[in-house]
Tab-separated table of C-alpha atoms in Angstrom:
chain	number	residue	atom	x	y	z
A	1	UNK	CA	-13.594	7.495	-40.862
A	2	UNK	CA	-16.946	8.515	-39.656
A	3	UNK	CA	-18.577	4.987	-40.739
A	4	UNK	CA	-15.668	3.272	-39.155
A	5	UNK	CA	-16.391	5.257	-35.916
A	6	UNK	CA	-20.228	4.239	-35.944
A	7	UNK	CA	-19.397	0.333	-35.971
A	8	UNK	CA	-20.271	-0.108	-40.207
A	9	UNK	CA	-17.009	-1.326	-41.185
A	10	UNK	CA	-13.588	-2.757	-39.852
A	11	UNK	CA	-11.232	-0.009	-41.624
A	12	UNK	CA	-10.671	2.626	-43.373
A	13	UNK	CA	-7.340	4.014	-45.176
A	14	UNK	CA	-6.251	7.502	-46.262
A	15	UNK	CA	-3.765	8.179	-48.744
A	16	UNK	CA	-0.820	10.501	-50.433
A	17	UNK	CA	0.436	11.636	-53.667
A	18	UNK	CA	4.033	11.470	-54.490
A	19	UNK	CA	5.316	13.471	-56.658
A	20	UNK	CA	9.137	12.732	-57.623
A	21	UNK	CA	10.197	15.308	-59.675
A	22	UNK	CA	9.003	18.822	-57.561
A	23	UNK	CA	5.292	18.594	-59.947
A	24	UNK	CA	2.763	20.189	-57.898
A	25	UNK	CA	-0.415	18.805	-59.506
A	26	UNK	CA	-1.319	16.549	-62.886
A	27	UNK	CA	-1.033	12.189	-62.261
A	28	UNK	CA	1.483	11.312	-59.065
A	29	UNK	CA	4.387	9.010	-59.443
A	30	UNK	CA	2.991	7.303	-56.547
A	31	UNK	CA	-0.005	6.489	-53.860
A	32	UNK	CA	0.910	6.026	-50.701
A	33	UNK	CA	-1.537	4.480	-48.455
A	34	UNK	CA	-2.184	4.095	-45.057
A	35	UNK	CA	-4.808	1.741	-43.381
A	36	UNK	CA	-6.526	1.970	-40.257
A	37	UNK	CA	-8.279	-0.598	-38.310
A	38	UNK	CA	-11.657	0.277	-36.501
A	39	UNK	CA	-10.873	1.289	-32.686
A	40	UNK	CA	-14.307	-0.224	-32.202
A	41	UNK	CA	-13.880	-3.190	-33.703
A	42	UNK	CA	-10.536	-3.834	-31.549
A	43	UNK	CA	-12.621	-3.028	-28.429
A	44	UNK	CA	-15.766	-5.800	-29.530
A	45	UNK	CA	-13.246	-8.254	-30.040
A	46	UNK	CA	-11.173	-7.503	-26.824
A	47	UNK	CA	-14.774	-7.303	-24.950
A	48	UNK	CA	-16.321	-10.804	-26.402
A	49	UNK	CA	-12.588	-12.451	-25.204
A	50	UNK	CA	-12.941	-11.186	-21.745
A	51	UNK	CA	-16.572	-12.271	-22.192
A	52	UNK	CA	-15.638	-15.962	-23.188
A	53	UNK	CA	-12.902	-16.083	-20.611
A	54	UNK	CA	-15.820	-14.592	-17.269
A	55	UNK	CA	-18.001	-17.963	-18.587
A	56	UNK	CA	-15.193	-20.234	-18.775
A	57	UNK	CA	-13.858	-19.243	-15.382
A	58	UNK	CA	-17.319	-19.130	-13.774
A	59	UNK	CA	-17.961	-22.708	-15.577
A	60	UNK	CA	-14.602	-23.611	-13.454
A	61	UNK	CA	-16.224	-22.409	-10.493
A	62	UNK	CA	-19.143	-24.389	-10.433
A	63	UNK	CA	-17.564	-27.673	-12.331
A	64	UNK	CA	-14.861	-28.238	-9.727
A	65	UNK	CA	-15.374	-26.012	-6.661
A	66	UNK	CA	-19.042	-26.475	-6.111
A	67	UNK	CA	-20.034	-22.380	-6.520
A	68	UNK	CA	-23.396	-21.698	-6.922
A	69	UNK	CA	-24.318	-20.403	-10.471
A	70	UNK	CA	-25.027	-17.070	-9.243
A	71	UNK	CA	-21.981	-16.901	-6.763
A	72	UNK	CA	-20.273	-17.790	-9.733
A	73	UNK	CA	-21.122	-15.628	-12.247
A	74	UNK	CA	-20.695	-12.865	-9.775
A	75	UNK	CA	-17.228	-13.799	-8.697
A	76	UNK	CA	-16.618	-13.905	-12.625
A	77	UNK	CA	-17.529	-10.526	-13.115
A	78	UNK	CA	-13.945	-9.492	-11.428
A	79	UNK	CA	-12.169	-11.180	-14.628
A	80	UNK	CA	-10.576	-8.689	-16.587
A	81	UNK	CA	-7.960	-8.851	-19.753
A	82	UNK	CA	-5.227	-8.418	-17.074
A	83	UNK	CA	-5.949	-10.468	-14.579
A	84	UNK	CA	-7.271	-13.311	-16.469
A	85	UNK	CA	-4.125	-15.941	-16.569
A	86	UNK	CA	-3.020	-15.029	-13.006
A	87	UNK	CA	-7.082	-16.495	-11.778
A	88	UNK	CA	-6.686	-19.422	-13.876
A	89	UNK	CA	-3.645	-20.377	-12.631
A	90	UNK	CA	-4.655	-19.914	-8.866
A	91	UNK	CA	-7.815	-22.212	-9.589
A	92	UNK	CA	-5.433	-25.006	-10.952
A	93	UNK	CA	-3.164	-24.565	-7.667
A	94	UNK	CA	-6.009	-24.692	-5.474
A	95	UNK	CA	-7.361	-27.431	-7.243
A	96	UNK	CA	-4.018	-29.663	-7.201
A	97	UNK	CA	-3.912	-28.326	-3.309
A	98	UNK	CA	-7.639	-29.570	-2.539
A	99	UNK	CA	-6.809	-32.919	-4.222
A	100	UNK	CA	-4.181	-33.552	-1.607
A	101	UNK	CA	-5.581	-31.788	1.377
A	102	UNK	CA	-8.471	-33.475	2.760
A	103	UNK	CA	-8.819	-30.826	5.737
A	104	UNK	CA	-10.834	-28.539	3.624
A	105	UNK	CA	-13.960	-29.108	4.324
A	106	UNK	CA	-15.723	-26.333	2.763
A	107	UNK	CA	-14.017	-25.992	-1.240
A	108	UNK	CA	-16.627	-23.133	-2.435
A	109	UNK	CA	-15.661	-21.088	1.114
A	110	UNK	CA	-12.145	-21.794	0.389
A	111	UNK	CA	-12.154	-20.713	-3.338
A	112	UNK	CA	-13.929	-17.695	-2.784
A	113	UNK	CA	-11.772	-16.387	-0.269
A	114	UNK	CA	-8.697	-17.171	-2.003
A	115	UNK	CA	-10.344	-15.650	-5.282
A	116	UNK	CA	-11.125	-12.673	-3.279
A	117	UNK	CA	-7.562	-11.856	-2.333
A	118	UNK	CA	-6.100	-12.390	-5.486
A	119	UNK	CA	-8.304	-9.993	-7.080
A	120	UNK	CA	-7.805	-7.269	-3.896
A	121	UNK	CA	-4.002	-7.755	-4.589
A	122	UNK	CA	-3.637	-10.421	-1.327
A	123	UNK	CA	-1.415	-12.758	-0.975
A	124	UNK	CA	-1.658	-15.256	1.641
A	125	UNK	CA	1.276	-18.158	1.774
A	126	UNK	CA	-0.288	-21.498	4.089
A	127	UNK	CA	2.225	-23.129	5.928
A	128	UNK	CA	2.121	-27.005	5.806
């Protein structure tokens, strides 16, 4: 367990002897075993995915909506596991929306602020 805990390997398993007939001690009639995967190794995986997904979406950003690297990278930083599909799906809508709609002048300015409120939980609906 305690090498698992430190990061050195990806499992570890503990096990039981079965004993069918009431024997206390000498060879079991069976091992049971149980395996455990490495809480840390969950959380480096889960943490390079959320990792690959902030670059993607700041890559997004920048490609089609003009951000600024840094702007970027800094709006990316509000990505989490959760929220992840939800932003993704909002930058294709406002991309399909800015496609169509030549009145906005400003895409970035746009992007951000519509980035912004989703992540604070906003939700503003704009009439056509």
């Amino acid at each position: 367990l305690s090498l698992s805990e430190n990061g050195f390997c990806d499992c570890y398993f503990d096990y039981e002897k079965r004993y069918n007939h009431n024997q206390r001690g000498g060879e079991p009639d069976e091992l049971v075993f149980r395996i455990f995967h490495s809480k840390n190794r969950l959380n480096n995986n889960l943490q390079r995915i959320t990792d690959m997904q902030r670059k993607q979406f700041a890559d997004m950003l920048t490609r089609y909506f003009g951000f600024d690297v840094t702007v970027a990278i800094k709006m990316s930083e509000r990505i989490t596991a959760d929220n992840y599909q939800d932003a993704v799906s909002k930058l294709v809508e406002l991309r399909n929306r800015m496609s169509h709609d030549i009145s906005i002048n400003d895409r970035a300015a746009y992007t951000y602020a519509a980035m912004d409120n989703l992540f604070k939980g906003i939700s503003i609906v704009r009439k056509s």
